[in-house]
């Protein structure tokens, strides 16, 4: 008999004391930070988690419906525009993989051996709830996140973001793509 299992996860991620969370451009490889947006980040994490789990043979049958419309994000340095999940920082991706392995893959493998005789069909619905904390998260660790980079306020959409202190070029707003010329 098939039974539905909804897996809910509480992930603790580190943001800096100004509540910025780190992202990285997949095109130019530079880091920038955006104000914590729990809803958008949860979708991003859930999609990374189900992507990772599918490589481990765990299929999230709800993967298309559970993700709301992707948030378009623009790299402040090179202007590459893509879905928010493409900007996940490698450290965060690594954290998610380690978390998913520990919380899902390992228990599932254990369960699989236990239930081997009866046979299992598991349908997984992933719900990822992100909480942001300046403190160190419990296992596996994310952060701590330093208060580096300079804060920029986009006058067009009022969004705040941060860029490398050494950056001297123009900056595109990650939210509305307005090109900002530094003073
Ligand atoms: Zn870039
Ligand atoms: Zn803007």
PDB file of N, CA and C in Angstrom, residues 33-113:
ATOM      1  N   UNK A  33      25.028  40.024  -1.552  1.00  0.00           N
ATOM      2  CA  UNK A  33      24.060  39.597  -0.534  1.00  0.00           C
ATOM      3  C   UNK A  33      22.752  40.348  -0.716  1.00  0.00           C
ATOM      4  N   UNK A  34      21.688  39.651  -0.380  1.00  0.00           N
ATOM      5  CA  UNK A  34      20.348  40.230  -0.451  1.00  0.00           C
ATOM      6  C   UNK A  34      19.721  40.161   0.933  1.00  0.00           C
ATOM      7  N   UNK A  35      18.815  41.105   1.198  1.00  0.00           N
ATOM      8  CA  UNK A  35      18.065  41.047   2.454  1.00  0.00           C
ATOM      9  C   UNK A  35      17.340  39.711   2.538  1.00  0.00           C
ATOM     10  N   UNK A  36      17.301  39.160   3.716  1.00  0.00           N
ATOM     11  CA  UNK A  36      16.644  37.876   3.923  1.00  0.00           C
ATOM     12  C   UNK A  36      15.189  37.925   3.457  1.00  0.00           C
ATOM     13  N   UNK A  37      14.848  36.997   2.592  1.00  0.00           N
ATOM     14  CA  UNK A  37      13.476  36.871   2.125  1.00  0.00           C
ATOM     15  C   UNK A  37      13.094  35.401   2.323  1.00  0.00           C
ATOM     16  N   UNK A  38      12.442  35.121   3.444  1.00  0.00           N
ATOM     17  CA  UNK A  38      12.237  33.727   3.841  1.00  0.00           C
ATOM     18  C   UNK A  38      11.460  32.918   2.809  1.00  0.00           C
ATOM     19  N   UNK A  39      10.406  33.495   2.237  1.00  0.00           N
ATOM     20  CA  UNK A  39       9.584  32.737   1.290  1.00  0.00           C
ATOM     21  C   UNK A  39      10.366  32.344   0.050  1.00  0.00           C
ATOM     22  N   UNK A  40      11.017  33.326  -0.558  1.00  0.00           N
ATOM     23  CA  UNK A  40      11.775  33.049  -1.774  1.00  0.00           C
ATOM     24  C   UNK A  40      12.906  32.071  -1.493  1.00  0.00           C
ATOM     25  N   UNK A  41      13.551  32.249  -0.344  1.00  0.00           N
ATOM     26  CA  UNK A  41      14.677  31.383  -0.015  1.00  0.00           C
ATOM     27  C   UNK A  41      14.225  29.957   0.253  1.00  0.00           C
ATOM     28  N   UNK A  42      13.072  29.821   0.888  1.00  0.00           N
ATOM     29  CA  UNK A  42      12.551  28.482   1.138  1.00  0.00           C
ATOM     30  C   UNK A  42      12.302  27.726  -0.159  1.00  0.00           C
ATOM     31  N   UNK A  43      11.734  28.400  -1.144  1.00  0.00           N
ATOM     32  CA  UNK A  43      11.499  27.762  -2.433  1.00  0.00           C
ATOM     33  C   UNK A  43      12.810  27.343  -3.086  1.00  0.00           C
ATOM     34  N   UNK A  44      13.786  28.233  -2.985  1.00  0.00           N
ATOM     35  CA  UNK A  44      15.093  27.942  -3.568  1.00  0.00           C
ATOM     36  C   UNK A  44      15.712  26.716  -2.901  1.00  0.00           C
ATOM     37  N   UNK A  45      15.655  26.683  -1.571  1.00  0.00           N
ATOM     38  CA  UNK A  45      16.246  25.568  -0.837  1.00  0.00           C
ATOM     39  C   UNK A  45      15.515  24.267  -1.127  1.00  0.00           C
ATOM     40  N   UNK A  46      14.181  24.355  -1.205  1.00  0.00           N
ATOM     41  CA  UNK A  46      13.392  23.153  -1.480  1.00  0.00           C
ATOM     42  C   UNK A  46      13.745  22.600  -2.858  1.00  0.00           C
ATOM     43  N   UNK A  47      13.946  23.499  -3.817  1.00  0.00           N
ATOM     44  CA  UNK A  47      14.246  23.015  -5.158  1.00  0.00           C
ATOM     45  C   UNK A  47      15.650  22.406  -5.216  1.00  0.00           C
ATOM     46  N   UNK A  48      16.597  22.993  -4.481  1.00  0.00           N
ATOM     47  CA  UNK A  48      17.935  22.408  -4.419  1.00  0.00           C
ATOM     48  C   UNK A  48      17.921  21.065  -3.715  1.00  0.00           C
ATOM     49  N   UNK A  49      17.119  20.993  -2.688  1.00  0.00           N
ATOM     50  CA  UNK A  49      17.047  19.759  -1.929  1.00  0.00           C
ATOM     51  C   UNK A  49      16.438  18.648  -2.779  1.00  0.00           C
ATOM     52  N   UNK A  50      15.350  18.959  -3.499  1.00  0.00           N
ATOM     53  CA  UNK A  50      14.730  17.894  -4.281  1.00  0.00           C
ATOM     54  C   UNK A  50      15.610  17.538  -5.480  1.00  0.00           C
ATOM     55  N   UNK A  51      16.364  18.534  -5.998  1.00  0.00           N
ATOM     56  CA  UNK A  51      17.300  18.231  -7.080  1.00  0.00           C
ATOM     57  C   UNK A  51      18.382  17.268  -6.590  1.00  0.00           C
ATOM     58  N   UNK A  52      18.896  17.561  -5.396  1.00  0.00           N
ATOM     59  CA  UNK A  52      19.928  16.685  -4.828  1.00  0.00           C
ATOM     60  C   UNK A  52      19.354  15.299  -4.538  1.00  0.00           C
ATOM     61  N   UNK A  53      18.157  15.279  -3.950  1.00  0.00           N
ATOM     62  CA  UNK A  53      17.557  14.001  -3.573  1.00  0.00           C
ATOM     63  C   UNK A  53      17.284  13.135  -4.797  1.00  0.00           C
ATOM     64  N   UNK A  54      16.933  13.777  -5.930  1.00  0.00           N
ATOM     65  CA  UNK A  54      16.667  12.973  -7.117  1.00  0.00           C
ATOM     66  C   UNK A  54      17.965  12.328  -7.627  1.00  0.00           C
ATOM     67  N   UNK A  55      19.117  12.982  -7.389  1.00  0.00           N
ATOM     68  CA  UNK A  55      20.382  12.335  -7.757  1.00  0.00           C
ATOM     69  C   UNK A  55      20.668  11.153  -6.841  1.00  0.00           C
ATOM     70  N   UNK A  56      20.034  11.132  -5.681  1.00  0.00           N
ATOM     71  CA  UNK A  56      20.213  10.033  -4.737  1.00  0.00           C
ATOM     72  C   UNK A  56      19.108   8.993  -4.871  1.00  0.00           C
ATOM     73  N   UNK A  57      18.278   9.153  -5.895  1.00  0.00           N
ATOM     74  CA  UNK A  57      17.219   8.177  -6.121  1.00  0.00           C
ATOM     75  C   UNK A  57      15.962   8.443  -5.317  1.00  0.00           C
ATOM     76  N   UNK A  58      15.902   9.568  -4.621  1.00  0.00           N
ATOM     77  CA  UNK A  58      14.694   9.917  -3.882  1.00  0.00           C
ATOM     78  C   UNK A  58      13.909  10.907  -4.726  1.00  0.00           C
ATOM     79  N   UNK A  59      12.723  10.512  -5.105  1.00  0.00           N
ATOM     80  CA  UNK A  59      11.959  11.364  -5.999  1.00  0.00           C
ATOM     81  C   UNK A  59      10.939  12.178  -5.224  1.00  0.00           C
ATOM     82  N   UNK A  60      10.992  13.462  -5.409  1.00  0.00           N
ATOM     83  CA  UNK A  60       9.991  14.339  -4.816  1.00  0.00           C
ATOM     84  C   UNK A  60       8.880  14.491  -5.834  1.00  0.00           C
ATOM     85  N   UNK A  61       7.777  13.809  -5.590  1.00  0.00           N
ATOM     86  CA  UNK A  61       6.717  13.778  -6.592  1.00  0.00           C
ATOM     87  C   UNK A  61       5.981  15.101  -6.713  1.00  0.00           C
ATOM     88  N   UNK A  62       6.248  15.954  -5.772  1.00  0.00           N
ATOM     89  CA  UNK A  62       5.530  17.221  -5.757  1.00  0.00           C
ATOM     90  C   UNK A  62       6.422  18.350  -6.265  1.00  0.00           C
ATOM     91  N   UNK A  63       7.530  17.967  -6.903  1.00  0.00           N
ATOM     92  CA  UNK A  63       8.555  18.988  -7.128  1.00  0.00           C
ATOM     93  C   UNK A  63       8.136  20.138  -8.041  1.00  0.00           C
ATOM     94  N   UNK A  64       7.197  19.879  -8.949  1.00  0.00           N
ATOM     95  CA  UNK A  64       6.824  20.991  -9.819  1.00  0.00           C
ATOM     96  C   UNK A  64       5.811  21.921  -9.143  1.00  0.00           C
ATOM     97  N   UNK A  65       4.946  21.329  -8.330  1.00  0.00           N
ATOM     98  CA  UNK A  65       3.886  22.148  -7.733  1.00  0.00           C
ATOM     99  C   UNK A  65       4.335  22.899  -6.483  1.00  0.00           C
ATOM    100  N   UNK A  66       5.301  22.322  -5.778  1.00  0.00           N
ATOM    101  CA  UNK A  66       5.667  22.930  -4.509  1.00  0.00           C
ATOM    102  C   UNK A  66       6.466  24.225  -4.698  1.00  0.00           C
ATOM    103  N   UNK A  67       6.999  24.391  -5.888  1.00  0.00           N
ATOM    104  CA  UNK A  67       7.808  25.580  -6.127  1.00  0.00           C
ATOM    105  C   UNK A  67       6.936  26.669  -6.755  1.00  0.00           C
ATOM    106  N   UNK A  68       6.876  27.785  -6.123  1.00  0.00           N
ATOM    107  CA  UNK A  68       6.119  28.895  -6.691  1.00  0.00           C
ATOM    108  C   UNK A  68       6.953  29.557  -7.786  1.00  0.00           C
ATOM    109  N   UNK A  69       6.388  30.532  -8.437  1.00  0.00           N
ATOM    110  CA  UNK A  69       7.081  31.190  -9.539  1.00  0.00           C
ATOM    111  C   UNK A  69       8.473  31.650  -9.109  1.00  0.00           C
ATOM    112  N   UNK A  70       9.478  31.337  -9.913  1.00  0.00           N
ATOM    113  CA  UNK A  70      10.836  31.694  -9.520  1.00  0.00           C
ATOM    114  C   UNK A  70      11.036  33.204  -9.466  1.00  0.00           C
ATOM    115  N   UNK A  71      11.859  33.615  -8.541  1.00  0.00           N
ATOM    116  CA  UNK A  71      12.173  35.027  -8.414  1.00  0.00           C
ATOM    117  C   UNK A  71      13.330  35.330  -9.358  1.00  0.00           C
ATOM    118  N   UNK A  72      13.116  36.248 -10.261  1.00  0.00           N
ATOM    119  CA  UNK A  72      14.189  36.627 -11.170  1.00  0.00           C
ATOM    120  C   UNK A  72      15.181  37.514 -10.417  1.00  0.00           C
ATOM    121  N   UNK A  73      16.443  37.157 -10.565  1.00  0.00           N
ATOM    122  CA  UNK A  73      17.483  37.891  -9.863  1.00  0.00           C
ATOM    123  C   UNK A  73      18.553  38.315 -10.860  1.00  0.00           C
ATOM    124  N   UNK A  74      19.077  39.501 -10.660  1.00  0.00           N
ATOM    125  CA  UNK A  74      20.114  40.017 -11.548  1.00  0.00           C
ATOM    126  C   UNK A  74      21.422  40.152 -10.785  1.00  0.00           C
ATOM    127  N   UNK A  75      22.519  39.706 -11.404  1.00  0.00           N
ATOM    128  CA  UNK A  75      23.828  39.870 -10.768  1.00  0.00           C
ATOM    129  C   UNK A  75      24.192  41.352 -10.773  1.00  0.00           C
ATOM    130  N   UNK A  76      24.523  41.920  -9.600  1.00  0.00           N
ATOM    131  CA  UNK A  76      24.853  43.341  -9.553  1.00  0.00           C
ATOM    132  C   UNK A  76      26.130  43.681 -10.328  1.00  0.00           C
ATOM    133  N   UNK A  77      27.011  42.699 -10.534  1.00  0.00           N
ATOM    134  CA  UNK A  77      28.287  42.979 -11.192  1.00  0.00           C
ATOM    135  C   UNK A  77      28.210  42.852 -12.709  1.00  0.00           C
ATOM    136  N   UNK A  78      27.768  41.691 -13.192  1.00  0.00           N
ATOM    137  CA  UNK A  78      27.824  41.443 -14.633  1.00  0.00           C
ATOM    138  C   UNK A  78      26.448  41.530 -15.291  1.00  0.00           C
ATOM    139  N   UNK A  79      25.394  41.688 -14.495  1.00  0.00           N
ATOM    140  CA  UNK A  79      24.069  41.881 -15.052  1.00  0.00           C
ATOM    141  C   UNK A  79      23.379  40.613 -15.522  1.00  0.00           C
ATOM    142  N   UNK A  80      23.975  39.444 -15.291  1.00  0.00           N
ATOM    143  CA  UNK A  80      23.323  38.186 -15.645  1.00  0.00           C
ATOM    144  C   UNK A  80      22.001  38.064 -14.885  1.00  0.00           C
ATOM    145  N   UNK A  81      20.919  37.819 -15.619  1.00  0.00           N
ATOM    146  CA  UNK A  81      19.617  37.663 -14.979  1.00  0.00           C
ATOM    147  C   UNK A  81      19.189  36.210 -15.078  1.00  0.00           C
ATOM    148  N   UNK A  82      18.808  35.650 -13.951  1.00  0.00           N
ATOM    149  CA  UNK A  82      18.409  34.250 -13.927  1.00  0.00           C
ATOM    150  C   UNK A  82      17.522  34.002 -12.713  1.00  0.00           C
ATOM    151  N   UNK A  83      17.025  32.764 -12.613  1.00  0.00           N
ATOM    152  CA  UNK A  83      16.208  32.426 -11.458  1.00  0.00           C
ATOM    153  C   UNK A  83      17.054  32.467 -10.192  1.00  0.00           C
ATOM    154  N   UNK A  84      16.414  32.815  -9.098  1.00  0.00           N
ATOM    155  CA  UNK A  84      17.121  32.964  -7.830  1.00  0.00           C
ATOM    156  C   UNK A  84      17.924  31.703  -7.465  1.00  0.00           C
ATOM    157  N   UNK A  85      17.371  30.542  -7.805  1.00  0.00           N
ATOM    158  CA  UNK A  85      18.058  29.317  -7.392  1.00  0.00           C
ATOM    159  C   UNK A  85      19.399  29.114  -8.095  1.00  0.00           C
ATOM    160  N   UNK A  86      19.594  29.800  -9.232  1.00  0.00           N
ATOM    161  CA  UNK A  86      20.889  29.701  -9.911  1.00  0.00           C
ATOM    162  C   UNK A  86      21.976  30.477  -9.179  1.00  0.00           C
ATOM    163  N   UNK A  87      21.563  31.301  -8.238  1.00  0.00           N
ATOM    164  CA  UNK A  87      22.515  32.128  -7.506  1.00  0.00           C
ATOM    165  C   UNK A  87      22.859  31.557  -6.127  1.00  0.00           C
ATOM    166  N   UNK A  88      22.402  30.346  -5.873  1.00  0.00           N
ATOM    167  CA  UNK A  88      22.720  29.752  -4.571  1.00  0.00           C
ATOM    168  C   UNK A  88      24.233  29.660  -4.403  1.00  0.00           C
ATOM    169  N   UNK A  89      24.715  30.139  -3.273  1.00  0.00           N
ATOM    170  CA  UNK A  89      26.153  30.123  -3.011  1.00  0.00           C
ATOM    171  C   UNK A  89      26.632  28.674  -2.857  1.00  0.00           C
ATOM    172  N   UNK A  90      27.810  28.350  -3.427  1.00  0.00           N
ATOM    173  CA  UNK A  90      28.311  26.972  -3.306  1.00  0.00           C
ATOM    174  C   UNK A  90      28.332  26.456  -1.874  1.00  0.00           C
ATOM    175  N   UNK A  91      28.617  27.339  -0.932  1.00  0.00           N
ATOM    176  CA  UNK A  91      28.640  26.900   0.477  1.00  0.00           C
ATOM    177  C   UNK A  91      27.240  26.521   0.962  1.00  0.00           C
ATOM    178  N   UNK A  92      26.244  27.262   0.478  1.00  0.00           N
ATOM    179  CA  UNK A  92      24.866  26.957   0.864  1.00  0.00           C
ATOM    180  C   UNK A  92      24.431  25.647   0.202  1.00  0.00           C
ATOM    181  N   UNK A  93      24.822  25.475  -1.079  1.00  0.00           N
ATOM    182  CA  UNK A  93      24.491  24.240  -1.799  1.00  0.00           C
ATOM    183  C   UNK A  93      25.107  23.038  -1.087  1.00  0.00           C
ATOM    184  N   UNK A  94      26.343  23.195  -0.659  1.00  0.00           N
ATOM    185  CA  UNK A  94      27.037  22.136   0.065  1.00  0.00           C
ATOM    186  C   UNK A  94      26.318  21.835   1.379  1.00  0.00           C
ATOM    187  N   UNK A  95      25.902  22.898   2.040  1.00  0.00           N
ATOM    188  CA  UNK A  95      25.175  22.766   3.299  1.00  0.00           C
ATOM    189  C   UNK A  95      23.867  21.999   3.086  1.00  0.00           C
ATOM    190  N   UNK A  96      23.147  22.355   2.005  1.00  0.00           N
ATOM    191  CA  UNK A  96      21.876  21.691   1.709  1.00  0.00           C
ATOM    192  C   UNK A  96      22.095  20.199   1.398  1.00  0.00           C
ATOM    193  N   UNK A  97      23.151  19.923   0.616  1.00  0.00           N
ATOM    194  CA  UNK A  97      23.438  18.515   0.302  1.00  0.00           C
ATOM    195  C   UNK A  97      23.743  17.724   1.561  1.00  0.00           C
ATOM    196  N   UNK A  98      24.562  18.304   2.432  1.00  0.00           N
ATOM    197  CA  UNK A  98      24.916  17.614   3.676  1.00  0.00           C
ATOM    198  C   UNK A  98      23.678  17.422   4.551  1.00  0.00           C
ATOM    199  N   UNK A  99      22.847  18.466   4.580  1.00  0.00           N
ATOM    200  CA  UNK A  99      21.623  18.408   5.386  1.00  0.00           C
ATOM    201  C   UNK A  99      20.680  17.343   4.837  1.00  0.00           C
ATOM    202  N   UNK A 100      20.476  17.360   3.509  1.00  0.00           N
ATOM    203  CA  UNK A 100      19.554  16.405   2.876  1.00  0.00           C
ATOM    204  C   UNK A 100      20.044  14.981   3.057  1.00  0.00           C
ATOM    205  N   UNK A 101      21.363  14.806   2.961  1.00  0.00           N
ATOM    206  CA  UNK A 101      21.908  13.464   3.133  1.00  0.00           C
ATOM    207  C   UNK A 101      21.627  12.957   4.538  1.00  0.00           C
ATOM    208  N   UNK A 102      21.910  13.822   5.490  1.00  0.00           N
ATOM    209  CA  UNK A 102      21.765  13.426   6.883  1.00  0.00           C
ATOM    210  C   UNK A 102      20.302  13.231   7.293  1.00  0.00           C
ATOM    211  N   UNK A 103      19.441  14.135   6.825  1.00  0.00           N
ATOM    212  CA  UNK A 103      18.045  14.115   7.278  1.00  0.00           C
ATOM    213  C   UNK A 103      17.141  13.224   6.438  1.00  0.00           C
ATOM    214  N   UNK A 104      17.509  12.992   5.176  1.00  0.00           N
ATOM    215  CA  UNK A 104      16.609  12.236   4.302  1.00  0.00           C
ATOM    216  C   UNK A 104      17.232  10.945   3.800  1.00  0.00           C
ATOM    217  N   UNK A 105      18.388  11.045   3.157  1.00  0.00           N
ATOM    218  CA  UNK A 105      18.959   9.875   2.496  1.00  0.00           C
ATOM    219  C   UNK A 105      19.329   8.795   3.501  1.00  0.00           C
ATOM    220  N   UNK A 106      20.058   9.179   4.526  1.00  0.00           N
ATOM    221  CA  UNK A 106      20.478   8.195   5.526  1.00  0.00           C
ATOM    222  C   UNK A 106      19.307   7.498   6.214  1.00  0.00           C
ATOM    223  N   UNK A 107      18.334   8.277   6.732  1.00  0.00           N
ATOM    224  CA  UNK A 107      17.185   7.611   7.376  1.00  0.00           C
ATOM    225  C   UNK A 107      16.418   6.726   6.400  1.00  0.00           C
ATOM    226  N   UNK A 108      16.344   7.166   5.133  1.00  0.00           N
ATOM    227  CA  UNK A 108      15.600   6.402   4.136  1.00  0.00           C
ATOM    228  C   UNK A 108      16.295   5.083   3.830  1.00  0.00           C
ATOM    229  N   UNK A 109      17.616   5.137   3.747  1.00  0.00           N
ATOM    230  CA  UNK A 109      18.379   3.923   3.472  1.00  0.00           C
ATOM    231  C   UNK A 109      18.218   2.944   4.635  1.00  0.00           C
ATOM    232  N   UNK A 110      18.280   3.478   5.845  1.00  0.00           N
ATOM    233  CA  UNK A 110      18.087   2.649   7.027  1.00  0.00           C
ATOM    234  C   UNK A 110      16.713   1.988   7.008  1.00  0.00           C
ATOM    235  N   UNK A 111      15.707   2.823   6.682  1.00  0.00           N
ATOM    236  CA  UNK A 111      14.332   2.337   6.622  1.00  0.00           C
ATOM    237  C   UNK A 111      14.176   1.300   5.518  1.00  0.00           C
ATOM    238  N   UNK A 112      14.873   1.546   4.401  1.00  0.00           N
ATOM    239  CA  UNK A 112      14.780   0.655   3.264  1.00  0.00           C
ATOM    240  C   UNK A 112      15.250  -0.742   3.641  1.00  0.00           C
ATOM    241  N   UNK A 113      16.361  -0.805   4.374  1.00  0.00           N
ATOM    242  CA  UNK A 113      16.858  -2.109   4.780  1.00  0.00           C
ATOM    243  C   UNK A 113      15.904  -2.772   5.760  1.00  0.00           C
TER     244      UNK A 113
END
